[in-house]
């Protein structure tokens, strides 16, 4: 198994100046949250070759065979007003993932709202990566933001269906092994530049929207309150999903899972 060779990753600026690497951890997001509570600087990165309790949103599982993936979490300290800035950093991370993957492998991914990375395959859309953004609270106030990324890099095609029905990997898409150290560095570079741009006043919402899959298409949205069918019209200024419902009205959703629906014939 190749290792992610963090010592070879040249970090000149703030993101990844401190990289804490483990063979195995319960969840990189849990450790990054703990470090953020203990005062870890912005740009601290936690990375592991294996997670024993990797999490997705809504406490779902994130599974990856040891040494096959990039499993990492980044600590951010968004400036005040916290939520205005914090809403853009996960977008910057999603865009940085797309950019790093494209640069190293030539694979053009898309973002699936709210922040998965998907690719189009002959057999349909496949999920290549997922992001998990969590706010770290201190006495009820937001103190830091942790963004976790799980990227399926060298997962053998035969293993993928056991992870999730639509899981894919860079190995499956490209047919070759990808050097995880090189990909790690490219993703950090791209995220660093995008977050710098946010801090300098650029709103990444427009770019993020331009990379969203399925705008204008019929989708199903699975929410904690049930399933909604509609056309994916847009995202609003906060990044929430705007659907046109069958009665012609639009409705906005901030939580849920989207899946593409075949157009009615
Ligand atoms: C996500 O959640 O997609 C966010 C995943 C974030 C994982 C990273 S790894 C580093 C950091 N530390 C953590 O503990 N987590 C973060 P969600 O949209 O809820 O998707 C979860 C669903 O994806 C599961 O219910 C499965 O169906 C599916 N799934 C699990 N493992 C997968 C994989 N390797 N590839 C594709 N799909 C997967």
mmCIF file of C-alpha atoms in Angstrom, residues 2-265:
data_model
loop_
_atom_site.group_PDB
_atom_site.id
_atom_site.type_symbol
_atom_site.label_atom_id
_atom_site.label_comp_id
_atom_site.label_asym_id
_atom_site.label_seq_id
_atom_site.Cartn_x
_atom_site.Cartn_y
_atom_site.Cartn_z
ATOM 1 C CA UNK A 2 1.428 3.410 -0.895
ATOM 2 C CA UNK A 3 1.467 5.916 1.970
ATOM 3 C CA UNK A 4 0.462 9.550 1.739
ATOM 4 C CA UNK A 5 3.934 11.000 2.215
ATOM 5 C CA UNK A 6 3.066 14.160 4.082
ATOM 6 C CA UNK A 7 6.729 15.014 4.645
ATOM 7 C CA UNK A 8 7.125 15.346 0.872
ATOM 8 C CA UNK A 9 4.284 17.810 0.613
ATOM 9 C CA UNK A 10 5.848 21.240 0.328
ATOM 10 C CA UNK A 11 3.651 23.760 2.067
ATOM 11 C CA UNK A 12 4.880 27.290 1.863
ATOM 12 C CA UNK A 13 1.756 29.067 3.039
ATOM 13 C CA UNK A 14 -0.956 28.548 5.619
ATOM 14 C CA UNK A 15 -2.923 25.495 4.493
ATOM 15 C CA UNK A 16 -1.156 22.351 5.639
ATOM 16 C CA UNK A 17 1.750 24.053 7.371
ATOM 17 C CA UNK A 18 0.812 21.629 10.115
ATOM 18 C CA UNK A 19 -0.280 18.179 8.859
ATOM 19 C CA UNK A 20 -1.080 15.566 11.494
ATOM 20 C CA UNK A 21 -0.997 12.110 9.907
ATOM 21 C CA UNK A 22 -2.226 8.823 11.387
ATOM 22 C CA UNK A 23 -2.340 5.260 10.100
ATOM 23 C CA UNK A 24 -5.777 4.895 11.661
ATOM 24 C CA UNK A 25 -8.226 7.165 13.467
ATOM 25 C CA UNK A 26 -11.900 6.877 14.354
ATOM 26 C CA UNK A 27 -12.656 10.004 12.259
ATOM 27 C CA UNK A 28 -10.375 12.811 11.045
ATOM 28 C CA UNK A 29 -13.258 15.261 11.617
ATOM 29 C CA UNK A 30 -13.457 14.285 15.295
ATOM 30 C CA UNK A 31 -9.750 14.862 15.863
ATOM 31 C CA UNK A 32 -9.780 18.131 13.874
ATOM 32 C CA UNK A 33 -12.713 19.362 15.987
ATOM 33 C CA UNK A 34 -10.825 18.498 19.162
ATOM 34 C CA UNK A 35 -7.698 20.282 17.912
ATOM 35 C CA UNK A 36 -9.767 23.334 16.922
ATOM 36 C CA UNK A 37 -11.242 23.446 20.444
ATOM 37 C CA UNK A 38 -7.686 23.303 21.798
ATOM 38 C CA UNK A 39 -6.690 26.287 19.654
ATOM 39 C CA UNK A 40 -5.234 24.692 16.490
ATOM 40 C CA UNK A 41 -4.344 27.296 13.876
ATOM 41 C CA UNK A 42 -6.277 27.836 10.668
ATOM 42 C CA UNK A 43 -5.067 25.439 7.999
ATOM 43 C CA UNK A 44 -4.220 22.589 10.380
ATOM 44 C CA UNK A 45 -4.848 19.342 8.471
ATOM 45 C CA UNK A 46 -5.581 15.907 9.926
ATOM 46 C CA UNK A 47 -5.157 12.965 7.544
ATOM 47 C CA UNK A 48 -5.516 9.214 8.086
ATOM 48 C CA UNK A 49 -4.973 6.109 5.967
ATOM 49 C CA UNK A 50 -7.955 4.460 7.597
ATOM 50 C CA UNK A 51 -10.977 5.513 9.663
ATOM 51 C CA UNK A 52 -12.789 3.163 11.983
ATOM 52 C CA UNK A 53 -15.801 5.470 12.419
ATOM 53 C CA UNK A 54 -15.760 7.684 9.312
ATOM 54 C CA UNK A 55 -18.899 9.797 9.131
ATOM 55 C CA UNK A 56 -21.048 11.313 6.443
ATOM 56 C CA UNK A 57 -23.851 13.802 6.988
ATOM 57 C CA UNK A 58 -26.719 12.895 9.345
ATOM 58 C CA UNK A 59 -24.388 10.377 11.022
ATOM 59 C CA UNK A 60 -24.238 8.165 7.977
ATOM 60 C CA UNK A 61 -21.108 6.033 7.522
ATOM 61 C CA UNK A 62 -18.166 6.847 5.258
ATOM 62 C CA UNK A 63 -16.387 3.634 4.375
ATOM 63 C CA UNK A 64 -13.023 3.225 2.682
ATOM 64 C CA UNK A 65 -10.570 0.303 2.570
ATOM 65 C CA UNK A 66 -7.282 1.159 4.376
ATOM 66 C CA UNK A 67 -4.792 3.069 2.235
ATOM 67 C CA UNK A 68 -7.192 3.483 -0.687
ATOM 68 C CA UNK A 69 -8.416 7.032 -0.274
ATOM 69 C CA UNK A 70 -7.717 10.539 0.872
ATOM 70 C CA UNK A 71 -9.392 10.982 4.254
ATOM 71 C CA UNK A 72 -8.638 14.404 5.669
ATOM 72 C CA UNK A 73 -10.055 17.314 7.616
ATOM 73 C CA UNK A 74 -9.105 20.993 7.610
ATOM 74 C CA UNK A 75 -9.520 23.479 10.479
ATOM 75 C CA UNK A 76 -10.750 26.961 9.477
ATOM 76 C CA UNK A 77 -11.357 30.048 11.565
ATOM 77 C CA UNK A 78 -13.804 32.119 9.485
ATOM 78 C CA UNK A 79 -13.906 35.804 10.373
ATOM 79 C CA UNK A 80 -17.027 37.477 11.727
ATOM 80 C CA UNK A 81 -19.828 37.360 10.768
ATOM 81 C CA UNK A 82 -19.046 33.661 11.156
ATOM 82 C CA UNK A 83 -21.876 32.121 9.152
ATOM 83 C CA UNK A 84 -21.527 34.494 6.180
ATOM 84 C CA UNK A 85 -17.906 33.448 5.722
ATOM 85 C CA UNK A 86 -18.324 29.849 6.886
ATOM 86 C CA UNK A 87 -20.950 29.214 4.190
ATOM 87 C CA UNK A 88 -18.342 29.897 1.475
ATOM 88 C CA UNK A 89 -15.460 27.769 2.792
ATOM 89 C CA UNK A 90 -17.111 24.385 2.088
ATOM 90 C CA UNK A 91 -17.857 25.683 -1.430
ATOM 91 C CA UNK A 92 -14.177 26.585 -1.803
ATOM 92 C CA UNK A 93 -13.270 23.081 -0.599
ATOM 93 C CA UNK A 94 -15.619 21.425 -3.109
ATOM 94 C CA UNK A 95 -14.209 23.566 -5.922
ATOM 95 C CA UNK A 96 -10.656 22.836 -4.742
ATOM 96 C CA UNK A 97 -11.378 19.110 -4.860
ATOM 97 C CA UNK A 98 -12.624 19.399 -8.446
ATOM 98 C CA UNK A 99 -9.583 21.446 -9.426
ATOM 99 C CA UNK A 100 -7.050 19.143 -7.740
ATOM 100 C CA UNK A 101 -8.646 16.035 -9.255
ATOM 101 C CA UNK A 102 -8.719 17.618 -12.731
ATOM 102 C CA UNK A 103 -5.098 18.749 -12.517
ATOM 103 C CA UNK A 104 -3.711 15.388 -11.394
ATOM 104 C CA UNK A 105 -5.941 12.946 -13.285
ATOM 105 C CA UNK A 106 -7.669 14.906 -16.044
ATOM 106 C CA UNK A 107 -11.034 13.764 -14.607
ATOM 107 C CA UNK A 108 -13.726 16.457 -14.798
ATOM 108 C CA UNK A 109 -15.971 16.052 -11.786
ATOM 109 C CA UNK A 110 -19.097 17.984 -10.886
ATOM 110 C CA UNK A 111 -20.551 19.019 -7.566
ATOM 111 C CA UNK A 112 -23.742 17.351 -6.474
ATOM 112 C CA UNK A 113 -25.660 19.644 -4.135
ATOM 113 C CA UNK A 114 -24.815 20.259 -1.402
ATOM 114 C CA UNK A 115 -21.220 19.135 -1.762
ATOM 115 C CA UNK A 116 -20.456 15.693 -3.176
ATOM 116 C CA UNK A 117 -18.124 15.234 -6.107
ATOM 117 C CA UNK A 118 -19.687 13.135 -8.855
ATOM 118 C CA UNK A 119 -18.589 11.989 -12.292
ATOM 119 C CA UNK A 120 -20.663 10.912 -15.264
ATOM 120 C CA UNK A 121 -19.996 7.316 -16.336
ATOM 121 C CA UNK A 122 -21.566 5.191 -19.034
ATOM 122 C CA UNK A 123 -23.519 3.447 -16.255
ATOM 123 C CA UNK A 124 -24.744 6.738 -14.708
ATOM 124 C CA UNK A 125 -23.507 9.205 -12.131
ATOM 125 C CA UNK A 126 -20.912 7.968 -9.650
ATOM 126 C CA UNK A 127 -19.914 9.462 -6.301
ATOM 127 C CA UNK A 128 -16.188 10.090 -6.160
ATOM 128 C CA UNK A 129 -15.945 12.155 -2.988
ATOM 129 C CA UNK A 130 -17.970 13.560 -0.129
ATOM 130 C CA UNK A 131 -17.518 16.580 2.119
ATOM 131 C CA UNK A 132 -18.593 16.938 5.715
ATOM 132 C CA UNK A 133 -18.631 20.475 7.171
ATOM 133 C CA UNK A 134 -19.073 20.849 10.901
ATOM 134 C CA UNK A 135 -19.148 23.981 13.065
ATOM 135 C CA UNK A 136 -17.178 23.720 16.321
ATOM 136 C CA UNK A 137 -19.073 25.451 19.124
ATOM 137 C CA UNK A 138 -17.663 26.930 22.296
ATOM 138 C CA UNK A 139 -20.242 27.911 24.927
ATOM 139 C CA UNK A 140 -22.886 27.948 22.194
ATOM 140 C CA UNK A 141 -20.888 30.259 19.932
ATOM 141 C CA UNK A 142 -19.198 29.160 16.690
ATOM 142 C CA UNK A 143 -15.467 28.883 17.265
ATOM 143 C CA UNK A 144 -14.165 27.129 14.157
ATOM 144 C CA UNK A 145 -15.226 25.241 11.055
ATOM 145 C CA UNK A 146 -13.954 21.774 10.177
ATOM 146 C CA UNK A 147 -14.317 20.547 6.604
ATOM 147 C CA UNK A 148 -13.701 16.828 6.077
ATOM 148 C CA UNK A 149 -13.073 15.293 2.680
ATOM 149 C CA UNK A 150 -13.229 11.671 1.673
ATOM 150 C CA UNK A 151 -11.920 11.017 -1.866
ATOM 151 C CA UNK A 152 -12.111 7.550 -3.407
ATOM 152 C CA UNK A 153 -8.711 7.286 -5.052
ATOM 153 C CA UNK A 154 -7.404 3.719 -5.516
ATOM 154 C CA UNK A 155 -10.476 1.705 -4.509
ATOM 155 C CA UNK A 156 -10.701 -1.407 -6.675
ATOM 156 C CA UNK A 157 -13.866 -1.509 -8.818
ATOM 157 C CA UNK A 158 -14.922 -4.844 -7.289
ATOM 158 C CA UNK A 159 -15.041 -3.272 -3.808
ATOM 159 C CA UNK A 160 -17.067 -0.182 -4.757
ATOM 160 C CA UNK A 161 -20.608 -1.654 -4.748
ATOM 161 C CA UNK A 162 -20.040 -2.765 -1.129
ATOM 162 C CA UNK A 163 -19.481 0.869 -0.118
ATOM 163 C CA UNK A 164 -22.522 2.391 -1.800
ATOM 164 C CA UNK A 165 -24.507 1.475 -4.923
ATOM 165 C CA UNK A 166 -23.221 4.521 -6.844
ATOM 166 C CA UNK A 167 -19.672 4.709 -5.427
ATOM 167 C CA UNK A 168 -16.844 5.182 -7.892
ATOM 168 C CA UNK A 169 -13.107 5.832 -7.587
ATOM 169 C CA UNK A 170 -10.394 7.533 -9.586
ATOM 170 C CA UNK A 171 -8.961 4.064 -10.207
ATOM 171 C CA UNK A 172 -12.272 2.959 -11.720
ATOM 172 C CA UNK A 173 -12.667 6.121 -13.811
ATOM 173 C CA UNK A 174 -9.080 6.363 -15.120
ATOM 174 C CA UNK A 175 -8.077 2.691 -15.093
ATOM 175 C CA UNK A 176 -4.828 3.560 -13.271
ATOM 176 C CA UNK A 177 -3.523 3.998 -9.746
ATOM 177 C CA UNK A 178 -3.243 7.647 -8.684
ATOM 178 C CA UNK A 179 -0.433 8.919 -6.448
ATOM 179 C CA UNK A 180 -2.248 10.047 -3.313
ATOM 180 C CA UNK A 181 0.564 12.349 -2.162
ATOM 181 C CA UNK A 182 0.492 14.290 -5.434
ATOM 182 C CA UNK A 183 -3.297 14.525 -5.311
ATOM 183 C CA UNK A 184 -3.229 15.640 -1.665
ATOM 184 C CA UNK A 185 -0.839 18.461 -2.490
ATOM 185 C CA UNK A 186 -2.831 19.578 -5.547
ATOM 186 C CA UNK A 187 -6.048 19.690 -3.522
ATOM 187 C CA UNK A 188 -4.407 21.703 -0.727
ATOM 188 C CA UNK A 189 -2.986 24.160 -3.289
ATOM 189 C CA UNK A 190 -6.353 24.658 -4.959
ATOM 190 C CA UNK A 191 -8.297 24.989 -1.678
ATOM 191 C CA UNK A 192 -5.734 27.440 -0.320
ATOM 192 C CA UNK A 193 -6.073 29.695 -3.362
ATOM 193 C CA UNK A 194 -9.853 29.595 -3.295
ATOM 194 C CA UNK A 195 -10.066 30.345 0.432
ATOM 195 C CA UNK A 196 -7.556 33.175 -0.037
ATOM 196 C CA UNK A 197 -9.861 34.553 -2.736
ATOM 197 C CA UNK A 198 -12.842 34.335 -0.338
ATOM 198 C CA UNK A 199 -10.861 36.196 2.291
ATOM 199 C CA UNK A 200 -9.930 38.854 -0.267
ATOM 200 C CA UNK A 201 -13.654 39.453 -0.938
ATOM 201 C CA UNK A 202 -14.373 37.202 -3.950
ATOM 202 C CA UNK A 203 -17.715 35.438 -3.681
ATOM 203 C CA UNK A 204 -17.172 31.856 -4.887
ATOM 204 C CA UNK A 205 -20.939 31.245 -5.064
ATOM 205 C CA UNK A 206 -21.065 31.928 -8.841
ATOM 206 C CA UNK A 207 -18.200 29.561 -9.594
ATOM 207 C CA UNK A 208 -19.647 26.914 -7.258
ATOM 208 C CA UNK A 209 -23.051 27.228 -8.961
ATOM 209 C CA UNK A 210 -21.443 26.845 -12.382
ATOM 210 C CA UNK A 211 -20.029 23.460 -11.301
ATOM 211 C CA UNK A 212 -23.294 22.085 -9.883
ATOM 212 C CA UNK A 213 -24.672 19.038 -11.658
ATOM 213 C CA UNK A 214 -28.311 18.830 -12.756
ATOM 214 C CA UNK A 215 -29.455 22.480 -12.827
ATOM 215 C CA UNK A 216 -32.541 22.592 -15.049
ATOM 216 C CA UNK A 217 -33.171 18.862 -14.672
ATOM 217 C CA UNK A 218 -35.883 16.870 -12.884
ATOM 218 C CA UNK A 219 -34.701 15.634 -9.514
ATOM 219 C CA UNK A 220 -35.933 13.948 -6.366
ATOM 220 C CA UNK A 221 -34.930 15.565 -3.098
ATOM 221 C CA UNK A 222 -34.888 13.282 -0.050
ATOM 222 C CA UNK A 223 -35.332 15.414 3.079
ATOM 223 C CA UNK A 224 -35.783 14.390 6.724
ATOM 224 C CA UNK A 225 -39.485 15.299 6.199
ATOM 225 C CA UNK A 226 -39.998 13.221 3.069
ATOM 226 C CA UNK A 227 -39.294 13.162 -0.653
ATOM 227 C CA UNK A 228 -39.976 16.131 -2.907
ATOM 228 C CA UNK A 229 -40.015 15.995 -6.715
ATOM 229 C CA UNK A 230 -39.198 19.028 -8.772
ATOM 230 C CA UNK A 231 -36.950 20.732 -11.259
ATOM 231 C CA UNK A 232 -33.625 21.907 -9.886
ATOM 232 C CA UNK A 233 -33.830 25.597 -10.700
ATOM 233 C CA UNK A 234 -30.971 27.215 -8.840
ATOM 234 C CA UNK A 235 -29.271 27.810 -5.504
ATOM 235 C CA UNK A 236 -29.915 30.950 -3.463
ATOM 236 C CA UNK A 237 -27.339 33.314 -1.926
ATOM 237 C CA UNK A 238 -26.841 30.997 1.056
ATOM 238 C CA UNK A 239 -26.282 27.968 -1.190
ATOM 239 C CA UNK A 240 -29.733 26.482 -0.421
ATOM 240 C CA UNK A 241 -31.407 24.497 -3.203
ATOM 241 C CA UNK A 242 -34.293 26.048 -5.156
ATOM 242 C CA UNK A 243 -36.740 23.571 -6.728
ATOM 243 C CA UNK A 244 -39.725 24.230 -8.983
ATOM 244 C CA UNK A 245 -42.486 21.992 -7.681
ATOM 245 C CA UNK A 246 -45.062 20.262 -9.908
ATOM 246 C CA UNK A 247 -47.610 23.046 -9.109
ATOM 247 C CA UNK A 248 -45.219 25.661 -10.563
ATOM 248 C CA UNK A 249 -44.275 27.215 -7.201
ATOM 249 C CA UNK A 250 -40.661 27.356 -6.128
ATOM 250 C CA UNK A 251 -39.434 26.134 -2.750
ATOM 251 C CA UNK A 252 -36.043 26.415 -1.047
ATOM 252 C CA UNK A 253 -34.342 23.615 0.886
ATOM 253 C CA UNK A 254 -31.200 23.755 2.989
ATOM 254 C CA UNK A 255 -30.983 20.026 3.867
ATOM 255 C CA UNK A 256 -31.416 16.906 1.753
ATOM 256 C CA UNK A 257 -29.990 14.530 -0.822
ATOM 257 C CA UNK A 258 -30.634 15.078 -4.496
ATOM 258 C CA UNK A 259 -30.884 12.365 -7.084
ATOM 259 C CA UNK A 260 -31.445 12.717 -10.788
ATOM 260 C CA UNK A 261 -34.853 11.593 -12.011
ATOM 261 C CA UNK A 262 -35.349 10.325 -15.568
ATOM 262 C CA UNK A 263 -37.347 12.909 -17.528
ATOM 263 C CA UNK A 264 -41.043 11.977 -17.886
ATOM 264 C CA UNK A 265 -41.772 10.543 -21.305
#
